[in-house]
Amino acid sequence: MPVRGRPWFGARARRGQVMPTTRFPALSRRDFLKTSGTLAAATALPPGKAPGPAFATRLTPAPARVPMVGDDFPATAVWAYGGSMPGPVLRVRQGAPFQAVVRNGLDEDTTVHWHGVRLPNAMDGVPGLTQPPVRPGGSFSYAFTPPDAGTFWYHPHADGLVQMGRGLAGALIVEEAEPPQVDRELVWVIQDWRLTRDAQIDPHFSSRMAEAMAGRIGNTVTLNGRVPDAIKVRAGERTRLRLINAATARIMALRFAGHRPVIVALDGQPCDPHEPAGGRLLLGPAMRADLILDATGEPGSRHAVTDDFYGDELAYSLVEFAYESGPLLREHALDASVRLPPNPLPTPELASAERHVLALQGGMMGGMDMMGMRGSAAWAINGMSMTGDGRTGMSPLLTLARGQTCVLSLRNETAWWHPMHLHGHSFRLLTRNGAAVPGTVWGDTVLVPPREAVEVAFVADNPGDWMLHCHVMDHQASGLMTVIRVA
Ligand code: C2O
Ligand code: CU
Ligand code: CU
């Protein structure tokens, strides 16, 4: 019931021929120089971390048409940043100034939120909380200097279910001064769509049922805005794969047949390099993973990347790697380290931490009916429902003193999964159901399974009012959202 079926546009288009890799995010000239440089000389970038050049761009969200599912179907009407869907891959160097002037070409209010970036509150893009909404025809200039390198993304924080559901999302890559040595880098912005038979986005966004269950899960999954053809691979090459789950509700569990990818960062934050548990990479909406993937397959072979989160029956193949038949790029996998340099995250002081329990409540079979659903609320946090874009004048659930370490215990009392996201900070994962999370794992979004509990810790070092919400857009809009104040 919560999932309508296997994605059905993919299967036929996916059997198509191998497309040139330039169909996928092309390496920038800078990447190319970097990559060819490291290949040629096997030396790292020169020491002394120059901040890198400032980056400035314009982003105009507006209606557009894109060929989402292939030539046999009409182009799909979407909302896109500057006509490109997903939006352009924005790249800035860690510690260098970033600026984006957003001009609203939609006929409703919008904003841009820079998901996962620890930036000043006024740049966070939450209408009514951190800035006035950007009116149709209006503009807003976002400027900040990202402190952390990593894989981040941007999306509207107004009418999210519709605006993201119509395509507004893009990757924001903050580059390390000294990235690990790889042969190429791919960015995969993965989105999920509920398409009609003529490949148009089903315009019925809000459904009481989807709201109170798993959210609007679609029937078509795209990679960088297209139902993908196979991706060409050269045996022996090492790829850095930056995955972004930009779906509004679909959770993914990815398997890389015939390969052993190593996770080197989660939500942009470096972790101890490790393989996904059981070979299955779990990625809820808004979550990211950086993988190092060594092409260990045979020349001429093909290997699928599949997603089986909703069970075998609903499993589908997201994309295939198609090995070229030419010679190996190298005989043995690179033995260069894949560990990423650390980001300057403040260390939580657990001994003196302030502890709070946030109970996630509601949904079908969740007792919200007993609590009495107020207005459009289907969900609540500790009995309170902040709905819509959050413009309800609700006072913060918690007020934390600046510099205070806070341990949040997220207790999912519902029958549904919730990717819970905190703005303005990255938190450290402490425990799941009371058991310590191995290694050092940071994130800005944590997937909390039904009836389970997760503890996270962070230093409240970034002043302002910050959203904490479920990133299933239907859930956020219908009450699974609150505000934490750092004063
Ligand atoms: Cu990705 Cu509150 O957002
Ligand atoms: Cu965010
Ligand atoms: Cu949720």
Short mmCIF file of C-alpha atoms and ligand atoms in Angstrom, two decimals:
data_model
loop_
_atom_site.label_atom_id
_atom_site.label_comp_id
_atom_site.label_asym_id
_atom_site.label_seq_id
_atom_site.Cartn_x
_atom_site.Cartn_y
_atom_site.Cartn_z
CA MET A 1 0.00 0.00 0.00
CA PRO A 2 2.57 2.66 0.86
CA VAL A 3 4.49 1.85 -2.30
CA ARG A 4 2.55 1.56 -5.52
CA GLY A 5 4.78 -0.77 -7.44
CA ARG A 6 8.12 -1.13 -9.11
CA PRO A 7 9.27 1.89 -11.00
CA TRP A 8 7.85 1.30 -14.45
CA PHE A 9 9.46 3.78 -16.75
CA GLY A 10 12.96 2.54 -16.09
CA ALA A 11 12.94 -0.99 -17.37
CA ARG A 12 12.69 -0.31 -21.08
CA ALA A 13 14.86 2.74 -21.35
CA ARG A 14 17.49 1.08 -19.25
CA ARG A 15 18.05 -1.68 -21.76
CA GLY A 16 19.35 0.94 -24.17
CA GLN A 17 22.86 1.22 -25.42
CA VAL A 18 25.78 2.47 -23.44
CA MET A 19 25.89 6.23 -23.31
CA PRO A 20 29.06 8.25 -23.26
CA THR A 21 29.98 9.19 -19.71
CA THR A 22 29.62 12.86 -20.61
CA ARG A 23 25.88 12.34 -20.19
CA PHE A 24 26.72 12.30 -16.51
CA PRO A 25 28.16 15.24 -14.65
CA ALA A 26 31.16 16.08 -16.73
CA LEU A 27 34.37 16.66 -14.88
CA SER A 28 35.15 20.33 -14.65
CA ARG A 29 38.39 21.48 -16.17
CA ARG A 30 39.73 21.88 -12.69
CA ASP A 31 38.85 18.27 -11.81
CA PHE A 32 40.36 17.13 -15.02
CA LEU A 33 43.61 18.88 -14.36
CA LYS A 34 43.62 17.57 -10.82
CA THR A 35 42.88 14.02 -11.91
CA SER A 36 45.32 13.91 -14.77
CA GLY A 37 47.88 15.61 -12.58
CA THR A 38 47.60 13.00 -9.86
CA LEU A 39 47.67 10.23 -12.41
CA ALA A 40 50.74 11.54 -14.12
CA ALA A 41 52.83 12.47 -11.14
CA ALA A 42 51.13 10.60 -8.30
CA THR A 43 51.74 13.63 -6.14
CA ALA A 44 49.21 15.35 -3.95
CA LEU A 45 48.34 18.98 -4.44
CA PRO A 46 51.00 21.37 -3.25
CA PRO A 47 51.04 21.85 0.52
CA GLY A 48 49.68 25.03 2.11
CA LYS A 49 45.91 25.06 1.95
CA ALA A 50 44.97 27.98 -0.19
CA PRO A 51 41.28 28.78 0.36
CA GLY A 52 40.57 28.48 -3.35
CA PRO A 53 38.71 30.93 -5.51
CA ALA A 54 35.41 32.50 -4.46
CA PHE A 55 32.38 31.02 -6.19
CA ALA A 56 29.38 33.02 -7.34
CA THR A 57 26.35 31.98 -9.34
CA ARG A 58 22.75 32.84 -10.11
CA LEU A 59 19.92 30.40 -9.62
CA THR A 60 16.52 30.96 -11.14
CA PRO A 61 13.85 28.45 -10.21
CA ALA A 62 11.25 28.38 -12.99
CA PRO A 63 9.15 25.97 -15.04
CA ALA A 64 11.03 23.96 -17.69
CA ARG A 65 10.68 20.80 -19.76
CA VAL A 66 13.20 18.01 -19.60
CA PRO A 67 13.49 14.63 -21.37
CA MET A 68 13.25 12.58 -18.21
CA VAL A 69 12.31 9.11 -19.39
CA GLY A 70 13.73 8.90 -22.88
CA ASP A 71 12.87 9.58 -26.48
CA ASP A 72 9.71 7.48 -26.63
CA PHE A 73 7.91 9.87 -24.32
CA PRO A 74 7.16 13.57 -24.34
CA ALA A 75 9.41 15.82 -22.28
CA THR A 76 8.32 16.19 -18.66
CA ALA A 77 7.18 19.55 -17.33
CA VAL A 78 9.22 20.28 -14.20
CA TRP A 79 10.42 23.17 -12.09
CA ALA A 80 14.13 23.67 -12.52
CA TYR A 81 17.00 25.93 -11.52
CA GLY A 82 18.06 27.75 -14.67
CA GLY A 83 16.39 25.15 -16.87
CA SER A 84 18.54 22.31 -15.58
CA MET A 85 16.99 19.50 -13.58
CA PRO A 86 18.48 18.67 -11.17
CA GLY A 87 20.03 22.10 -10.73
CA PRO A 88 23.65 22.70 -11.69
CA VAL A 89 26.33 20.99 -9.62
CA LEU A 90 27.78 23.87 -7.62
CA ARG A 91 31.40 23.47 -6.56
CA VAL A 92 33.25 25.61 -4.09
CA ARG A 93 36.50 24.99 -2.23
CA GLN A 94 36.31 24.44 1.54
CA GLY A 95 36.83 27.77 3.30
CA ALA A 96 36.22 29.85 0.16
CA PRO A 97 33.33 32.33 -0.10
CA PHE A 98 30.19 31.12 -1.84
CA GLN A 99 27.43 33.30 -3.22
CA ALA A 100 24.20 32.52 -5.03
CA VAL A 101 21.69 35.12 -6.12
CA VAL A 102 18.32 33.45 -6.34
CA ARG A 103 15.65 35.01 -8.51
CA ASN A 104 12.20 33.54 -8.18
CA GLY A 105 10.73 32.62 -11.56
CA LEU A 106 7.88 30.60 -10.06
CA ASP A 107 4.48 32.00 -9.32
CA GLU A 108 4.67 31.07 -5.67
CA ASP A 109 7.04 31.93 -2.81
CA THR A 110 10.32 30.06 -2.58
CA THR A 111 13.69 30.03 -0.79
CA VAL A 112 16.87 28.01 -1.11
CA HIS A 113 18.16 25.92 1.77
CA TRP A 114 21.76 24.68 1.72
CA HIS A 115 21.22 21.32 3.28
CA GLY A 116 23.93 20.20 5.69
CA VAL A 117 26.09 23.31 5.50
CA ARG A 118 26.92 24.84 8.87
CA LEU A 119 26.22 28.40 7.84
CA PRO A 120 24.96 31.60 9.51
CA ASN A 121 21.28 31.37 10.40
CA ALA A 122 20.28 34.24 8.10
CA MET A 123 21.49 32.18 5.10
CA ASP A 124 19.59 29.00 6.01
CA GLY A 125 16.65 29.63 3.71
CA VAL A 126 13.70 28.89 5.97
CA PRO A 127 10.85 31.30 5.17
CA GLY A 128 9.40 33.09 8.15
CA LEU A 129 12.12 31.75 10.43
CA THR A 130 15.43 32.88 8.93
CA GLN A 131 14.32 35.17 6.08
CA PRO A 132 11.21 36.52 4.40
CA PRO A 133 10.05 34.26 1.57
CA VAL A 134 11.31 35.17 -1.89
CA ARG A 135 8.20 36.38 -3.70
CA PRO A 136 7.54 35.66 -7.38
CA GLY A 137 9.86 37.93 -9.34
CA GLY A 138 11.83 38.75 -6.20
CA SER A 139 15.36 37.78 -5.35
CA PHE A 140 17.60 36.98 -2.42
CA SER A 141 21.35 36.78 -2.18
CA TYR A 142 22.81 33.89 -0.22
CA ALA A 143 26.44 34.23 0.85
CA PHE A 144 28.46 32.08 3.22
CA THR A 145 31.79 30.36 3.57
CA PRO A 146 31.35 26.61 4.01
CA PRO A 147 33.49 25.38 6.91
CA ASP A 148 33.25 21.70 5.96
CA ALA A 149 34.27 19.92 2.79
CA GLY A 150 31.77 17.34 1.61
CA THR A 151 28.71 16.42 -0.41
CA PHE A 152 25.82 18.77 0.35
CA TRP A 153 22.77 19.82 -1.60
CA TYR A 154 20.32 22.64 -2.08
CA HIS A 155 16.56 22.73 -2.35
CA PRO A 156 13.64 25.06 -1.62
CA HIS A 157 12.28 25.23 1.92
CA ALA A 158 8.86 26.51 0.85
CA ASP A 159 6.07 24.24 -0.28
CA GLY A 160 8.68 21.49 -0.27
CA LEU A 161 6.46 18.59 -1.19
CA VAL A 162 5.47 20.34 -4.41
CA GLN A 163 8.61 22.32 -5.20
CA MET A 164 11.00 19.43 -4.62
CA GLY A 165 8.43 17.03 -6.03
CA ARG A 166 8.51 19.06 -9.25
CA GLY A 167 12.27 18.84 -9.42
CA LEU A 168 13.92 21.69 -7.52
CA ALA A 169 17.13 20.25 -6.05
CA GLY A 170 20.81 20.27 -6.85
CA ALA A 171 24.21 19.19 -5.57
CA LEU A 172 26.52 21.50 -3.64
CA ILE A 173 30.02 20.07 -3.54
CA VAL A 174 32.54 21.55 -1.15
CA GLU A 175 35.94 20.34 -2.26
CA GLU A 176 38.78 19.34 0.05
CA ALA A 177 42.05 21.19 -0.47
CA GLU A 178 43.63 17.75 -0.73
CA PRO A 179 41.10 15.23 -2.05
CA PRO A 180 41.86 11.52 -2.16
CA GLN A 181 43.42 10.22 -5.34
CA VAL A 182 40.79 8.91 -7.76
CA ASP A 183 40.53 8.56 -11.52
CA ARG A 184 37.16 10.23 -11.77
CA GLU A 185 34.30 11.56 -9.76
CA LEU A 186 30.59 11.08 -10.33
CA VAL A 187 27.76 12.94 -8.62
CA TRP A 188 24.43 11.11 -8.55
CA VAL A 189 21.41 13.15 -7.62
CA ILE A 190 18.73 10.51 -7.23
CA GLN A 191 15.08 11.58 -7.46
CA ASP A 192 11.79 9.75 -7.38
CA TRP A 193 8.71 10.70 -9.37
CA ARG A 194 5.11 9.75 -9.62
CA LEU A 195 4.60 10.01 -13.35
CA THR A 196 1.50 9.60 -15.43
CA ARG A 197 1.50 7.37 -18.53
CA ASP A 198 2.51 10.34 -20.68
CA ALA A 199 5.51 10.98 -18.44
CA GLN A 200 4.09 14.00 -16.64
CA ILE A 201 4.32 14.58 -12.91
CA ASP A 202 1.10 13.54 -11.19
CA PRO A 203 -0.18 16.89 -9.90
CA HIS A 204 -2.06 15.51 -6.91
CA PHE A 205 0.61 16.11 -4.33
CA SER A 206 -1.22 16.01 -1.08
CA SER A 207 -2.95 12.90 -0.09
CA ARG A 208 -4.12 12.26 3.44
CA MET A 209 -3.12 8.65 2.98
CA ALA A 210 0.45 9.30 1.80
CA GLU A 211 0.81 11.93 4.49
CA ALA A 212 0.01 9.55 7.30
CA MET A 213 1.97 6.65 5.81
CA ALA A 214 5.27 6.44 3.91
CA GLY A 215 4.80 9.66 1.94
CA ARG A 216 4.47 10.19 -1.80
CA ILE A 217 6.54 7.39 -3.24
CA GLY A 218 6.70 7.40 -7.00
CA ASN A 219 6.98 4.97 -9.85
CA THR A 220 10.10 6.27 -11.57
CA VAL A 221 13.59 6.86 -10.21
CA THR A 222 16.03 9.10 -12.04
CA LEU A 223 19.72 9.67 -11.76
CA ASN A 224 20.73 13.25 -12.53
CA GLY A 225 17.30 13.91 -13.95
CA ARG A 226 17.14 10.98 -16.39
CA VAL A 227 16.18 7.36 -16.32
CA PRO A 228 19.79 6.40 -16.80
CA ASP A 229 21.46 4.34 -19.46
CA ALA A 230 24.42 2.23 -18.46
CA ILE A 231 27.49 4.02 -17.17
CA LYS A 232 30.75 3.22 -18.89
CA VAL A 233 33.50 1.93 -16.66
CA ARG A 234 37.14 1.11 -17.34
CA ALA A 235 38.43 -1.92 -15.54
CA GLY A 236 40.85 -0.92 -12.81
CA GLU A 237 39.73 2.66 -12.40
CA ARG A 238 38.87 4.22 -9.06
CA THR A 239 35.76 6.39 -8.84
CA ARG A 240 34.55 8.69 -6.12
CA LEU A 241 30.81 8.44 -6.17
CA ARG A 242 28.84 11.15 -4.42
CA LEU A 243 25.29 9.93 -3.84
CA ILE A 244 22.48 12.26 -2.89
CA ASN A 245 19.02 10.95 -2.12
CA ALA A 246 16.97 13.93 -3.28
CA ALA A 247 13.68 12.02 -3.31
CA THR A 248 10.81 13.54 -1.36
CA ALA A 249 9.94 10.24 0.34
CA ARG A 250 11.64 7.18 -1.13
CA ILE A 251 14.19 5.43 1.07
CA MET A 252 16.88 3.53 -0.82
CA ALA A 253 18.95 0.46 -0.02
CA LEU A 254 21.57 0.19 -2.73
CA ARG A 255 23.55 -2.89 -3.65
CA PHE A 256 26.47 -2.77 -6.04
CA ALA A 257 26.58 -6.19 -7.67
CA GLY A 258 30.11 -7.46 -8.20
CA HIS A 259 31.69 -4.53 -6.36
CA ARG A 260 32.77 -3.61 -2.85
CA PRO A 261 32.30 0.11 -2.46
CA VAL A 262 33.82 1.77 0.59
CA ILE A 263 31.93 4.51 2.40
CA VAL A 264 34.28 7.39 3.14
CA ALA A 265 31.76 10.06 4.14
CA LEU A 266 28.14 10.26 5.24
CA ASP A 267 26.14 13.47 4.93
CA GLY A 268 29.33 15.14 3.77
CA GLN A 269 31.23 14.29 6.95
CA PRO A 270 34.22 11.93 6.70
CA CYS A 271 33.91 8.59 8.49
CA ASP A 272 36.22 5.65 9.04
CA PRO A 273 36.29 4.00 5.61
CA HIS A 274 34.03 0.96 5.79
CA GLU A 275 31.88 -1.25 3.61
CA PRO A 276 28.11 -0.93 3.99
CA ALA A 277 26.70 -3.47 6.45
CA GLY A 278 25.54 -6.53 4.54
CA GLY A 279 26.61 -4.87 1.28
CA ARG A 280 23.49 -2.67 1.43
CA LEU A 281 23.80 1.10 1.58
CA LEU A 282 20.80 2.61 3.32
CA LEU A 283 20.03 6.15 2.22
CA GLY A 284 16.94 7.99 3.42
CA PRO A 285 15.66 11.17 1.81
CA ALA A 286 18.23 14.01 2.10
CA MET A 287 21.05 11.66 3.08
CA ARG A 288 24.32 11.51 1.20
CA ALA A 289 27.17 9.03 0.96
CA ASP A 290 30.60 9.37 -0.60
CA LEU A 291 31.84 6.04 -1.90
CA ILE A 292 35.16 4.95 -3.28
CA LEU A 293 34.45 2.37 -5.93
CA ASP A 294 37.23 0.32 -7.48
CA ALA A 295 36.29 -1.12 -10.85
CA THR A 296 37.20 -4.70 -10.14
CA GLY A 297 34.97 -6.25 -12.82
CA GLU A 298 36.10 -7.91 -16.04
CA PRO A 299 36.35 -5.89 -19.25
CA GLY A 300 33.07 -6.29 -21.15
CA SER A 301 31.04 -7.27 -18.07
CA ARG A 302 27.92 -5.52 -16.76
CA HIS A 303 26.85 -5.04 -13.16
CA ALA A 304 23.65 -3.57 -11.80
CA VAL A 305 23.13 -1.17 -8.94
CA THR A 306 19.83 -2.21 -7.40
CA ASP A 307 17.57 -0.79 -4.73
CA ASP A 308 15.67 -3.34 -2.63
CA PHE A 309 14.59 -1.21 0.33
CA TYR A 310 10.89 -2.02 -0.08
CA GLY A 311 11.54 -5.75 -0.48
CA ASP A 312 12.38 -8.08 -3.33
CA GLU A 313 9.08 -7.62 -5.09
CA LEU A 314 9.54 -3.88 -5.40
CA ALA A 315 13.28 -4.05 -6.09
CA TYR A 316 14.50 -2.41 -9.28
CA SER A 317 17.75 -1.74 -11.03
CA LEU A 318 18.78 1.90 -10.70
CA VAL A 319 21.58 1.77 -13.24
CA GLU A 320 24.19 -0.56 -14.70
CA PHE A 321 27.93 -0.31 -14.93
CA ALA A 322 29.08 -1.40 -18.36
CA TYR A 323 32.76 -2.24 -18.56
CA GLU A 324 34.56 -1.25 -21.72
CA SER A 325 36.28 -4.10 -23.45
CA GLY A 326 39.61 -2.28 -23.69
CA PRO A 327 42.67 -2.95 -21.57
CA LEU A 328 42.76 -2.47 -17.80
CA LEU A 329 43.53 1.00 -16.59
CA ARG A 330 45.83 -0.64 -14.05
CA GLU A 331 46.60 -4.20 -12.95
CA HIS A 332 46.01 -3.76 -9.24
CA ALA A 333 43.63 -1.46 -7.44
CA LEU A 334 45.20 1.77 -6.27
CA ASP A 335 46.53 1.44 -2.79
CA ALA A 336 46.39 5.17 -2.05
CA SER A 337 44.49 6.00 1.14
CA VAL A 338 40.80 6.69 0.75
CA ARG A 339 40.45 8.39 4.13
CA LEU A 340 39.21 11.95 3.82
CA PRO A 341 40.79 14.80 5.77
CA PRO A 342 38.71 15.69 8.87
CA ASN A 343 36.35 18.65 8.99
CA PRO A 344 36.57 21.18 11.84
CA LEU A 345 33.60 19.84 13.81
CA PRO A 346 33.25 20.75 17.49
CA THR A 347 33.57 17.70 19.75
CA PRO A 348 30.52 17.00 21.92
CA GLU A 349 31.27 16.99 25.67
CA LEU A 350 29.12 14.09 26.71
CA ALA A 351 29.80 14.36 30.45
CA SER A 352 28.27 17.82 30.66
CA ALA A 353 25.64 17.32 27.97
CA GLU A 354 22.05 18.44 28.25
CA ARG A 355 19.75 15.55 27.36
CA HIS A 356 16.36 15.73 25.69
CA VAL A 357 13.92 13.16 24.44
CA LEU A 358 12.04 13.89 21.24
CA ALA A 359 9.17 11.48 20.72
CA LEU A 360 8.06 11.14 17.10
CA GLN A 361 4.35 10.50 17.08
CA GLY A 362 1.38 9.99 14.81
CA GLY A 363 0.71 8.52 11.40
CA MET A 364 -1.54 5.62 10.52
CA MET A 365 -1.56 3.06 13.27
CA GLY A 366 0.32 5.54 15.39
CA GLY A 367 -2.33 6.77 17.76
CA MET A 368 -2.55 10.28 16.35
CA ASP A 369 -6.26 9.67 15.94
CA MET A 370 -6.42 9.25 19.70
CA MET A 371 -4.55 12.48 20.26
CA GLY A 372 -6.99 14.18 17.93
CA MET A 373 -5.50 15.41 14.65
CA ARG A 374 -5.52 19.18 14.60
CA GLY A 375 -6.13 20.79 11.22
CA SER A 376 -3.61 19.43 8.74
CA ALA A 377 -1.47 17.63 11.31
CA ALA A 378 -0.88 13.91 11.00
CA TRP A 379 2.33 13.85 13.04
CA ALA A 380 3.78 15.44 16.13
CA ILE A 381 7.00 15.81 18.09
CA ASN A 382 6.37 15.63 21.85
CA GLY A 383 2.71 16.29 21.19
CA MET A 384 3.26 19.42 19.11
CA SER A 385 2.71 19.72 15.37
CA MET A 386 4.42 22.36 13.29
CA THR A 387 2.98 22.16 9.79
CA GLY A 388 3.44 23.60 6.31
CA ASP A 389 6.62 25.64 5.92
CA GLY A 390 6.75 26.15 9.65
CA ARG A 391 5.22 29.62 9.66
CA THR A 392 3.02 28.97 12.62
CA GLY A 393 4.64 31.26 15.15
CA MET A 394 5.33 28.22 17.30
CA SER A 395 7.93 28.87 19.96
CA PRO A 396 11.06 26.70 19.98
CA LEU A 397 10.78 23.27 21.49
CA LEU A 398 14.22 23.64 23.07
CA THR A 399 16.46 26.57 23.81
CA LEU A 400 20.12 25.67 24.14
CA ALA A 401 22.87 27.89 25.47
CA ARG A 402 25.52 28.57 22.87
CA GLY A 403 28.39 26.12 23.24
CA GLN A 404 26.29 23.61 25.15
CA THR A 405 26.51 19.95 24.14
CA CYS A 406 23.08 18.49 23.54
CA VAL A 407 22.19 14.81 23.36
CA LEU A 408 18.91 14.24 21.56
CA SER A 409 17.16 10.95 21.91
CA LEU A 410 14.89 10.54 18.90
CA ARG A 411 12.24 7.98 19.81
CA ASN A 412 10.15 6.83 16.92
CA GLU A 413 6.82 5.80 18.41
CA THR A 414 5.27 5.45 14.96
CA ALA A 415 4.96 2.60 12.48
CA TRP A 416 6.93 4.48 9.78
CA TRP A 417 10.53 5.38 8.97
CA HIS A 418 11.66 8.96 9.53
CA PRO A 419 14.86 10.57 8.20
CA MET A 420 15.24 13.25 10.88
CA HIS A 421 17.24 16.32 9.92
CA LEU A 422 18.72 19.14 12.00
CA HIS A 423 19.69 22.45 10.41
CA GLY A 424 22.85 24.43 11.10
CA HIS A 425 24.80 21.64 12.82
CA SER A 426 26.19 18.17 12.25
CA PHE A 427 25.57 15.65 14.96
CA ARG A 428 27.46 12.58 16.03
CA LEU A 429 25.54 9.30 16.08
CA LEU A 430 25.88 7.81 19.54
CA THR A 431 23.52 4.86 19.87
CA ARG A 432 20.78 2.90 18.14
CA ASN A 433 18.35 1.22 20.52
CA GLY A 434 20.87 1.71 23.28
CA ALA A 435 23.76 0.02 21.46
CA ALA A 436 26.79 2.17 20.62
CA VAL A 437 27.14 3.04 16.93
CA PRO A 438 30.58 1.72 15.90
CA GLY A 439 33.22 4.15 14.68
CA THR A 440 32.80 7.88 14.46
CA VAL A 441 29.79 8.71 12.35
CA TRP A 442 28.51 12.24 11.84
CA GLY A 443 25.45 13.35 9.96
CA ASP A 444 22.78 15.98 9.58
CA THR A 445 20.02 13.48 8.81
CA VAL A 446 19.47 10.21 10.61
CA LEU A 447 17.10 7.48 9.55
CA VAL A 448 15.03 6.29 12.50
CA PRO A 449 13.24 2.96 11.87
CA PRO A 450 9.74 2.33 13.24
CA ARG A 451 9.62 1.89 17.03
CA GLU A 452 13.35 2.42 17.33
CA ALA A 453 15.41 5.06 19.09
CA VAL A 454 18.56 6.88 18.04
CA GLU A 455 20.75 9.13 20.15
CA VAL A 456 22.75 11.91 18.57
CA ALA A 457 25.01 14.55 20.11
CA PHE A 458 26.07 17.97 18.89
CA VAL A 459 27.58 21.16 20.19
CA ALA A 460 25.03 23.96 19.86
CA ASP A 461 27.63 26.41 18.59
CA ASN A 462 25.63 28.08 15.83
CA PRO A 463 23.27 30.77 17.11
CA GLY A 464 19.76 31.11 15.74
CA ASP A 465 16.49 29.27 15.30
CA TRP A 466 17.03 25.97 13.52
CA MET A 467 14.57 23.54 12.07
CA LEU A 468 14.50 19.92 13.04
CA HIS A 469 12.18 17.87 10.88
CA CYS A 470 11.51 14.69 9.03
CA HIS A 471 12.75 14.88 5.44
CA VAL A 472 9.85 12.89 4.06
CA MET A 473 8.21 15.98 2.64
CA ASP A 474 4.66 14.78 3.34
CA HIS A 475 5.59 14.20 6.98
CA GLN A 476 7.27 17.57 7.37
CA ALA A 477 4.27 19.39 5.93
CA SER A 478 1.88 17.57 8.22
CA GLY A 479 3.52 18.10 11.57
CA LEU A 480 6.82 16.25 11.95
CA MET A 481 8.79 19.43 12.43
CA THR A 482 9.97 21.66 15.23
CA VAL A 483 12.45 24.41 16.02
CA ILE A 484 15.53 24.37 18.25
CA ARG A 485 16.92 27.70 19.39
CA VAL A 486 20.57 28.29 20.08
CA ALA A 487 20.85 31.48 22.07
CU1 C2O B 1 16.97 19.52 3.45
CU2 C2O B 1 14.99 21.49 6.34
O1 C2O B 1 15.97 20.52 4.88
CU CU B 2 18.71 21.22 6.05
CU CU B 3 8.83 10.99 8.56
#
